[in-house]
XYZ file of C-alpha atoms in Angstrom:
633
model
C 114.273 52.524 110.810
C 114.755 53.493 106.647
C 113.525 56.046 105.067
C 109.476 56.085 103.952
C 107.978 57.062 100.986
C 104.262 57.813 101.312
C 101.489 59.499 99.028
C 99.501 62.516 100.518
C 96.205 61.355 101.521
C 94.463 64.492 98.495
C 95.186 65.016 95.114
C 98.015 67.298 96.024
C 99.833 67.865 92.790
C 96.305 69.368 91.871
C 95.640 71.076 95.337
C 99.567 72.648 95.622
C 99.055 73.989 92.538
C 95.999 76.069 93.599
C 97.581 76.940 97.038
C 100.985 78.153 95.525
C 99.847 79.645 92.247
C 96.117 81.440 93.126
C 95.773 81.030 96.823
C 98.640 84.099 97.823
C 99.121 87.275 95.746
C 102.832 87.428 97.435
C 105.064 85.259 97.488
C 106.463 86.655 100.731
C 103.677 85.650 102.715
C 105.472 82.052 102.886
C 107.700 83.510 105.465
C 104.994 84.862 107.315
C 103.427 81.251 107.553
C 106.472 79.904 108.750
C 106.805 81.774 111.179
C 103.209 82.138 112.199
C 103.725 78.381 112.541
C 106.674 78.656 114.403
C 105.259 80.470 117.448
C 101.849 77.965 117.383
C 104.344 75.551 118.314
C 106.437 77.526 120.826
C 102.672 78.519 122.353
C 101.698 74.938 122.509
C 104.576 73.838 124.607
C 104.507 76.509 126.775
C 100.950 76.501 127.552
C 101.282 72.276 127.726
C 104.458 73.015 130.107
C 102.258 74.599 132.738
C 100.844 70.578 133.527
C 103.739 68.940 132.610
C 107.282 70.951 133.185
C 109.337 68.062 131.644
C 108.000 69.079 128.190
C 110.474 72.286 128.650
C 113.593 70.204 129.177
C 115.456 72.886 130.438
C 114.812 75.704 127.564
C 112.700 77.973 127.670
C 114.298 80.622 126.198
C 111.175 80.912 123.268
C 112.871 82.178 120.512
C 112.330 81.428 116.315
C 115.342 81.903 114.025
C 116.321 82.434 110.651
C 119.204 81.205 108.650
C 120.013 82.144 105.676
C 122.476 79.728 103.579
C 123.629 82.046 100.308
C 126.225 79.016 99.170
C 123.047 75.658 99.722
C 120.411 77.770 99.049
C 118.528 77.579 101.681
C 116.663 79.184 104.137
C 115.440 77.553 107.476
C 112.878 78.145 110.102
C 114.194 77.217 113.818
C 111.988 77.096 116.283
C 112.141 75.683 120.039
C 108.761 74.673 120.248
C 106.668 71.513 120.777
C 107.751 69.278 117.966
C 106.353 66.340 116.211
C 106.584 63.407 116.077
C 107.065 60.395 113.265
C 103.261 59.942 113.785
C 102.178 63.921 113.848
C 104.675 64.471 110.564
C 103.027 62.315 108.775
C 99.739 63.043 109.923
C 99.931 67.163 110.073
C 102.018 67.257 106.778
C 101.321 64.494 104.831
C 97.431 65.814 104.909
C 96.648 68.944 103.159
C 94.131 71.575 105.206
C 94.447 69.319 108.191
C 95.305 71.879 111.156
C 97.694 70.668 113.588
C 96.342 73.976 115.688
C 92.991 73.078 115.302
C 93.172 69.704 116.563
C 95.387 71.335 119.070
C 92.505 73.526 120.106
C 89.738 70.561 119.604
C 91.487 68.363 121.817
C 91.418 70.805 124.857
C 88.337 70.579 127.257
C 86.218 73.202 128.258
C 88.124 74.396 131.598
C 91.518 74.650 129.484
C 90.174 76.186 126.686
C 89.508 79.515 129.179
C 93.139 79.877 129.226
C 94.809 78.607 125.953
C 97.388 80.391 124.190
C 96.141 82.509 121.255
C 97.000 79.763 117.915
C 97.479 81.679 114.788
C 96.955 78.770 112.346
C 93.090 77.404 111.417
C 93.829 75.701 107.680
C 96.414 74.011 107.764
C 97.592 75.061 104.372
C 100.079 77.883 105.689
C 103.231 75.356 105.617
C 102.317 74.473 102.055
C 102.573 77.765 100.990
C 106.825 77.203 101.141
C 106.158 75.506 97.306
C 105.580 78.805 96.073
C 109.783 79.772 96.320
C 110.933 75.800 97.092
C 111.538 72.973 94.798
C 111.784 70.864 97.734
C 111.313 71.373 101.616
C 113.146 69.331 104.370
C 111.570 69.425 108.230
C 113.346 68.033 110.773
C 111.098 67.704 114.563
C 111.434 66.421 117.441
C 108.632 66.250 119.807
C 108.570 67.585 123.496
C 109.277 64.387 125.791
C 110.526 62.268 122.898
C 114.147 61.651 122.313
C 113.690 60.722 118.572
C 113.585 62.761 115.263
C 111.700 62.829 112.350
C 112.688 63.971 108.926
C 110.455 64.731 106.533
C 110.985 65.609 102.991
C 108.592 66.770 99.271
C 109.082 68.169 96.327
C 105.680 68.724 96.381
C 104.957 66.868 93.378
C 102.658 64.345 95.502
C 104.967 61.617 97.163
C 106.713 62.968 100.928
C 109.229 60.499 102.480
C 109.856 60.217 106.081
C 112.895 58.517 108.677
C 114.635 59.268 111.687
C 116.902 61.797 112.355
C 119.085 63.288 114.995
C 118.094 66.670 116.673
C 119.604 67.443 119.817
C 116.755 69.274 121.221
C 112.622 69.360 121.226
C 111.119 72.128 117.825
C 111.338 71.988 114.260
C 113.489 73.204 111.850
C 112.092 73.934 108.066
C 114.115 74.133 105.940
C 113.302 76.014 101.796
C 115.754 74.586 98.806
C 114.309 77.700 97.063
C 114.452 77.962 93.461
C 116.623 79.961 91.656
C 113.680 82.867 91.130
C 113.311 83.136 94.904
C 116.988 83.572 95.948
C 115.861 87.212 96.539
C 114.477 85.947 100.372
C 118.437 84.558 101.089
C 118.903 88.966 101.383
C 119.184 90.018 104.792
C 117.457 93.147 103.768
C 114.503 91.274 102.384
C 114.405 89.077 105.244
C 114.411 92.148 107.329
C 111.361 93.720 105.510
C 109.001 90.793 105.997
C 109.355 89.901 109.501
C 109.348 93.788 110.186
C 106.197 93.979 107.721
C 104.319 90.734 108.614
C 105.325 89.606 112.142
C 107.333 92.631 114.123
C 104.637 92.722 116.562
C 104.744 88.830 117.706
C 104.935 87.908 120.482
C 108.148 85.751 120.840
C 111.760 87.493 119.180
C 112.574 86.609 115.518
C 116.294 86.353 115.211
C 119.075 85.805 112.660
C 122.970 85.601 112.380
C 124.183 88.715 111.189
C 127.564 90.279 110.229
C 128.616 93.055 111.886
C 131.953 94.902 111.847
C 133.409 95.859 115.250
C 135.888 99.174 115.324
C 139.482 98.865 115.571
C 140.434 98.784 119.893
C 143.664 99.512 121.547
C 145.964 96.662 120.483
C 143.469 95.309 118.034
C 142.390 95.356 114.828
C 139.148 95.810 113.035
C 137.376 92.679 112.493
C 133.590 91.089 111.386
C 131.924 89.100 113.823
C 128.800 87.207 113.935
C 126.184 88.204 116.224
C 122.529 86.805 117.030
C 119.925 89.715 116.180
C 116.695 89.902 117.013
C 114.634 91.093 113.989
C 111.153 92.315 115.647
C 110.276 94.536 117.981
C 107.621 92.587 120.059
C 105.770 95.756 121.070
C 102.399 95.209 120.104
C 101.180 97.976 122.791
C 97.635 97.304 121.901
C 97.554 94.476 123.583
C 98.875 95.897 126.945
C 96.963 98.114 129.783
C 96.316 101.693 128.749
C 97.523 101.761 132.452
C 101.256 100.541 131.720
C 101.218 103.320 128.761
C 103.262 106.012 128.344
C 102.256 109.178 125.952
C 105.814 109.076 124.893
C 104.953 105.042 123.607
C 101.661 106.045 122.471
C 103.374 108.746 119.956
C 106.012 106.902 119.192
C 103.772 104.645 117.704
C 101.151 106.464 116.350
C 104.779 108.187 114.292
C 105.825 104.310 113.714
C 101.988 104.042 111.797
C 101.427 106.989 110.313
C 104.648 108.744 109.279
C 103.548 111.745 110.552
C 106.052 113.666 112.678
C 103.149 115.711 114.935
C 101.901 114.186 118.238
C 98.665 113.212 116.937
C 94.779 114.730 118.218
C 93.342 111.709 120.111
C 94.456 108.150 120.986
C 91.837 105.960 121.549
C 92.995 102.978 123.042
C 90.135 99.939 123.947
C 89.026 96.153 124.062
C 85.951 94.911 123.732
C 84.741 91.432 125.545
C 82.085 89.445 124.516
C 80.277 87.492 121.619
C 82.626 89.554 119.469
C 86.544 89.871 120.974
C 89.208 92.485 119.745
C 91.322 95.034 120.600
C 91.933 98.575 118.892
C 94.382 101.007 119.464
C 93.656 104.072 116.901
C 94.677 107.754 116.507
C 92.987 110.849 115.054
C 95.372 112.917 113.273
C 95.404 117.290 113.803
C 96.301 117.679 110.239
C 95.487 115.827 106.833
C 98.147 113.201 106.795
C 100.829 112.933 103.931
C 98.761 109.754 102.005
C 96.220 111.480 101.752
C 97.557 114.105 99.131
C 97.982 111.588 96.637
C 96.540 107.977 97.682
C 93.105 106.656 96.931
C 90.517 106.562 99.461
C 91.302 103.828 101.953
C 91.760 103.133 105.179
C 95.598 102.933 106.637
C 94.198 100.499 109.577
C 96.551 97.637 109.947
C 94.726 94.346 110.342
C 96.032 91.864 113.045
C 95.254 88.751 114.107
C 97.260 87.546 117.211
C 100.048 89.783 116.702
C 100.498 88.692 112.800
C 99.979 90.741 110.402
C 97.143 90.926 108.014
C 96.949 93.544 105.651
C 96.833 97.295 105.610
C 93.413 97.397 103.535
C 90.490 97.205 105.599
C 87.993 98.879 103.967
C 85.521 96.758 105.429
C 86.139 97.668 109.145
C 86.369 101.216 108.834
C 84.474 103.471 106.228
C 86.176 106.025 103.842
C 84.896 108.685 105.045
C 86.906 108.017 108.325
C 89.803 107.374 106.643
C 92.206 109.566 108.576
C 92.006 107.455 110.986
C 95.419 105.420 111.227
C 95.967 102.359 114.218
C 95.593 99.155 115.044
C 92.933 96.375 114.902
C 93.611 92.849 116.360
C 90.964 90.213 116.320
C 91.361 86.176 117.161
C 87.406 85.999 115.581
C 87.789 87.142 112.216
C 87.170 84.901 109.709
C 89.989 84.646 106.890
C 89.640 82.756 103.490
C 92.352 80.106 103.849
C 94.922 82.844 102.476
C 94.684 84.375 105.629
C 94.395 87.666 102.855
C 90.976 88.247 102.210
C 88.710 89.284 104.827
C 84.958 87.736 104.528
C 81.706 89.433 104.744
C 79.820 88.034 108.261
C 78.892 89.139 110.898
C 81.446 89.274 113.232
C 82.584 91.667 111.135
C 79.729 94.128 110.673
C 80.324 94.008 114.469
C 83.732 95.247 114.615
C 83.192 98.051 112.000
C 80.197 99.521 113.697
C 81.800 99.563 117.038
C 85.024 101.323 115.526
C 82.817 103.687 113.847
C 80.552 104.632 116.942
C 84.543 105.206 119.008
C 85.670 107.230 116.440
C 82.642 109.474 116.090
C 81.662 109.716 119.843
C 85.197 110.324 120.074
C 85.628 113.492 118.090
C 82.381 114.607 119.198
C 83.764 114.489 122.957
C 86.672 116.538 120.941
C 84.188 119.344 119.899
C 82.131 119.080 123.065
C 84.931 119.398 125.194
C 87.536 121.607 123.580
C 86.237 123.544 120.900
C 89.249 125.007 119.244
C 91.114 121.857 119.019
C 88.114 120.594 117.249
C 87.425 123.662 114.570
C 91.658 123.115 113.828
C 90.981 119.350 113.200
C 87.644 120.541 110.792
C 89.573 122.812 108.883
C 92.416 120.502 108.145
C 89.810 116.383 107.531
C 86.464 118.365 107.894
C 85.643 117.651 103.908
C 86.686 114.077 104.076
C 84.531 113.675 107.402
C 81.481 114.918 105.190
C 81.311 112.221 103.060
C 80.216 110.197 105.486
C 76.818 112.216 105.324
C 76.178 110.057 102.155
C 78.058 107.116 102.790
C 76.982 106.188 105.701
C 73.287 106.415 106.457
C 73.036 104.889 109.634
C 74.697 107.602 111.251
C 74.171 110.353 109.331
C 72.963 112.425 112.011
C 76.015 111.738 114.492
C 78.100 112.642 111.691
C 75.635 115.965 111.275
C 76.303 116.881 114.199
C 80.027 116.940 113.881
C 79.987 119.280 110.949
C 80.845 123.168 111.198
C 79.825 126.262 108.817
C 80.634 129.272 108.988
C 77.696 131.657 108.594
C 75.877 135.440 108.436
C 75.582 134.759 111.760
C 79.628 133.701 112.913
C 82.882 136.452 112.127
C 84.853 135.586 109.588
C 86.948 132.219 110.618
C 84.403 131.201 113.181
C 81.951 128.327 112.743
C 78.365 127.130 113.680
C 76.952 123.763 114.304
C 73.499 122.956 113.127
C 72.926 122.393 116.241
C 74.084 125.464 117.312
C 71.934 126.771 114.482
C 68.728 124.934 115.477
C 68.888 126.170 118.940
C 68.868 130.376 117.962
C 66.048 129.776 115.209
C 63.016 131.926 116.283
C 59.283 130.688 116.148
C 59.118 132.284 112.889
C 61.741 130.260 110.650
C 60.900 126.548 110.512
C 64.183 125.955 108.413
C 67.925 126.072 108.109
C 68.979 127.673 105.560
C 72.217 127.558 103.390
C 73.696 129.528 100.395
C 77.366 127.849 98.466
C 79.826 129.410 96.482
C 83.029 130.132 95.808
C 84.261 132.075 99.086
C 82.269 133.904 102.241
C 83.328 137.209 100.764
C 81.683 136.557 97.836
C 78.287 135.004 99.398
C 78.496 137.560 101.831
C 77.412 140.118 98.892
C 75.089 138.245 97.326
C 71.520 139.549 96.937
C 70.241 136.266 98.174
C 71.154 137.381 101.524
C 69.265 140.223 101.783
C 65.980 139.374 103.270
C 67.552 136.739 105.152
C 69.812 139.745 107.306
C 66.180 141.739 107.146
C 64.363 139.108 108.611
C 66.784 138.148 111.390
C 67.588 134.754 109.796
C 71.455 132.620 109.760
C 72.507 131.461 106.412
C 75.434 128.644 106.782
C 77.992 129.677 104.493
C 79.194 126.477 102.390
C 82.082 127.768 100.425
C 83.903 123.797 100.077
C 83.503 122.582 96.649
C 82.150 119.159 97.976
C 79.671 121.124 100.310
C 77.030 120.976 96.907
C 78.118 117.492 96.435
C 77.000 116.684 100.460
C 74.244 118.509 101.260
C 72.222 116.583 98.620
C 72.402 113.894 101.361
C 71.434 116.379 104.333
C 67.803 116.999 103.272
C 66.770 117.826 107.303
C 68.640 117.828 110.414
C 66.521 116.903 113.505
C 63.472 117.705 112.258
C 64.138 120.800 110.188
C 64.843 121.434 106.325
C 67.519 122.019 105.027
C 66.781 125.291 102.015
C 69.151 126.774 100.223
C 68.595 130.493 99.981
C 69.113 130.756 95.975
C 66.352 128.490 95.467
C 62.624 127.862 95.389
C 60.206 130.720 96.107
C 60.889 132.406 99.891
C 57.845 132.265 102.516
C 56.393 135.205 102.827
C 56.014 136.491 107.030
C 52.525 137.226 107.961
C 53.937 141.180 107.876
C 55.117 140.991 104.542
C 51.358 139.064 103.068
C 49.624 141.750 102.279
C 51.883 144.048 100.716
C 53.492 141.548 98.518
C 50.146 140.757 97.169
C 49.040 143.792 96.505
C 52.498 144.165 94.979
C 51.999 141.372 92.921
C 48.200 143.165 91.557
C 50.074 146.515 90.707
C 52.682 144.729 88.595
C 50.573 142.114 87.095
C 50.995 143.812 83.420
C 54.389 144.734 83.586
C 55.113 140.830 84.382
C 52.974 139.106 82.426
C 54.456 141.434 79.677
C 58.339 139.615 80.803
C 57.194 136.256 80.888
C 55.766 136.367 77.524
C 59.256 138.632 75.838
C 61.685 137.230 77.616
C 62.757 134.073 76.567
C 65.765 132.998 78.516
C 64.432 132.587 81.736
C 61.771 129.715 82.738
C 59.867 132.200 84.327
C 59.657 136.573 85.392
C 58.107 137.318 89.199
C 58.052 139.514 91.694
C 60.336 138.763 94.787
C 60.278 138.425 98.301
C 63.762 137.692 98.713
C 65.273 141.056 97.875
C 65.792 144.668 99.577
C 68.656 146.123 98.206
C 69.022 144.239 94.249
C 66.564 144.839 91.406
C 66.654 141.842 90.521
C 68.522 137.733 90.776
C 68.076 134.428 89.540
C 66.648 131.109 91.389
C 65.992 127.768 90.478
C 63.536 125.678 91.330
C 63.522 123.088 95.036
C 65.457 120.511 93.655
C 67.090 121.666 90.540
C 70.711 122.204 90.267
C 72.042 125.311 90.940
C 74.913 127.733 89.202
C 77.304 126.583 91.585
C 76.797 123.272 90.988
C 76.906 123.640 87.714
C 79.543 125.673 87.614
C 81.062 122.852 89.436
C 80.215 120.649 86.726
C 82.023 122.418 84.648
C 85.682 123.000 86.307
C 85.891 118.998 86.380
C 85.205 118.209 83.032
C 81.239 117.250 83.313
C 79.801 120.438 82.100
C 78.611 118.150 78.511
C 76.404 115.839 81.233
C 75.122 118.540 82.868
C 71.334 120.425 81.076
C 71.261 123.635 83.160
C 68.153 124.676 84.854
C 65.766 126.804 83.378
C 66.227 130.212 85.650
C 63.508 132.268 87.313
C 64.018 136.063 87.105
C 63.086 137.855 90.364
C 62.373 141.673 90.174
C 62.722 143.832 93.428
C 59.145 145.738 92.907
C 60.380 148.216 95.840
C 63.523 148.746 93.838
C 63.600 152.347 92.216
C 64.949 150.633 88.487
C 61.651 148.187 89.012
C 59.605 151.129 89.518
C 60.819 153.336 86.587
C 60.800 150.432 84.333
C 56.696 149.697 85.391
C 56.118 153.749 84.695
C 57.553 153.055 81.172
C 55.554 149.711 81.206
C 52.484 151.773 82.264
C 52.932 155.102 80.089
C 54.105 152.927 77.097
C 53.655 149.388 76.643
C 54.859 148.719 73.125
C 58.451 151.124 73.954
C 61.719 149.070 72.762
C 63.209 150.443 75.988
C 61.498 148.113 77.676
C 62.801 145.249 76.234
C 66.592 146.434 76.614
C 65.603 147.214 80.550
C 64.506 143.712 81.123
C 67.522 142.035 79.191
C 69.990 144.337 81.270
C 68.083 143.312 84.424
C 68.505 139.770 83.116
C 72.188 139.589 82.366
C 73.304 141.755 86.095
C 71.284 138.654 87.648
C 73.318 136.023 85.505
C 76.721 138.140 86.582
C 75.453 138.073 90.225
C 74.776 134.751 90.595
C 78.088 134.094 89.463
C 78.015 132.592 85.908
C 78.874 133.793 82.250
C 76.938 136.163 80.174
C 76.103 134.481 76.811
C 77.144 137.033 75.210
C 79.493 140.319 76.725
C 79.629 142.125 73.331
C 75.640 142.778 73.340
C 75.741 143.433 76.852
C 78.265 146.209 76.318
C 76.261 147.407 73.290
C 72.956 147.648 75.786
C 74.742 149.282 78.078
C 76.634 151.749 76.243
C 72.621 152.347 74.280
C 72.089 153.407 77.821
C 75.217 155.872 78.478
C 74.188 157.880 75.454
C 70.882 158.024 75.969
C 71.335 159.209 79.509
C 74.244 161.872 78.236
C 71.760 163.683 75.782
C 69.161 164.225 78.369
């Protein structure tokens, strides 16, 4: 039969332009699509041969072969799969978006569907990605059980030709006549790179003839020989049973994914069955991976659809606060757009994400409870990233909070307290969880804000990481207990302190009124019940931005966007300096030394909170004047 020229059944010129220029963001995916189609074809004949062994024709050595001919400028992808007859090649390749794979699945009965092979192609457009790199595509195919071959050819401009062809065995050869700007895909290293990236774990071997230099043997000269070499590993260990995989295999795979030379802290390997089915192999590292030091925040999870790599940018599968988790998710049910490059938002995706997050958080909780030393080591490395989840993931906020560790006034340096442990040790006289943020444990330990808490026997969490200031805005309460900053608001007066505190307020009322009228740098001057040793300190109202947060904003170049909160000056009525100032006021309310002393109390409180004195020169003069007066006595 002579060659027959036919037109495509859609407006191919316009549609192919979309496919080749807009559908795929990277040209290299054409090879992924052709290898995936070849894998589908092998799965089809293997499945059909279960009921009709004659379809094998004695050839059950499944493989996909690539052949690059630099002289001819062609790249060929061959398989020994189901093949196509003349009618099927016209129907399947002559109609855009008609997927032979989908039609095959539709023909399966309900009973057969339970045993059906996992097939990749669902949209019928992957083949046409060939026209991104080829100005002409030739397909030579022979259907299993059919003695006649068929040749299909098109330049992608509206027509294709079909004619009889000789082919010795079943299967399909797709021959791409590459354009000049796509000749890189004839290079062995480039082909290896693409196969490794997209098809490394494909079930069937992807092979290619390569030239190898053999060493000279006795009586023989060194020479070059051509051998068939397998390009993919086929080791999709996430699809195997856990009982079949050794620790060494898990570690090797983790190192392959993460480029981390240490073994992981924990391996999570599980399969979910039911309405949504997927396999997941996740690794929690022991330390901060190198890619977290310079890369933008994103999850390094790799998404596969039936062993075929789709993307390693899976923000929809794993939140960024768990971006230290490496691994693989393989799901047959995830809906993609037709280019298989972008995940669509749908309930299936949300279900997988919810499941993965729950599994990781539960695993971390297990490490914390079963091996505290190992968890502390992990948290020191990656706890800052985990804290991001408090503001990002409201649904799991309390579970994330359970995983947080902090030093506190009740722990030795380098030891940590969880929030649940803090709550468990709270006495009946304490209703809130207190914390203090700052640069370091040593500086916080000397802070005047802790004095009353030490006297009362109340523990204060010491938060010394810069991100703690941002994290705490999302952690307003834990298990019904409010989290309150030790340097904000007015500290509640205990029943034991109430009477003496009221008496002190009345005693010092005149001095406080005077200072409130004459000390312009502060919002208010009041008697403190948080100081037991220091003379004064500065606080802000509940909910206002504290001094440490202002300093952080200044450090990151956002100081201009911050209006400093007006401070409240608290005075310790039991301190000798305040008593002396009060006595001076009682004796001579107009004594100019009162305002000088008040200014000094304010300035020392500024220094104590870690802020900068506005006018260091003026402070020096005040101190010098006092020193002179003291020397004259």
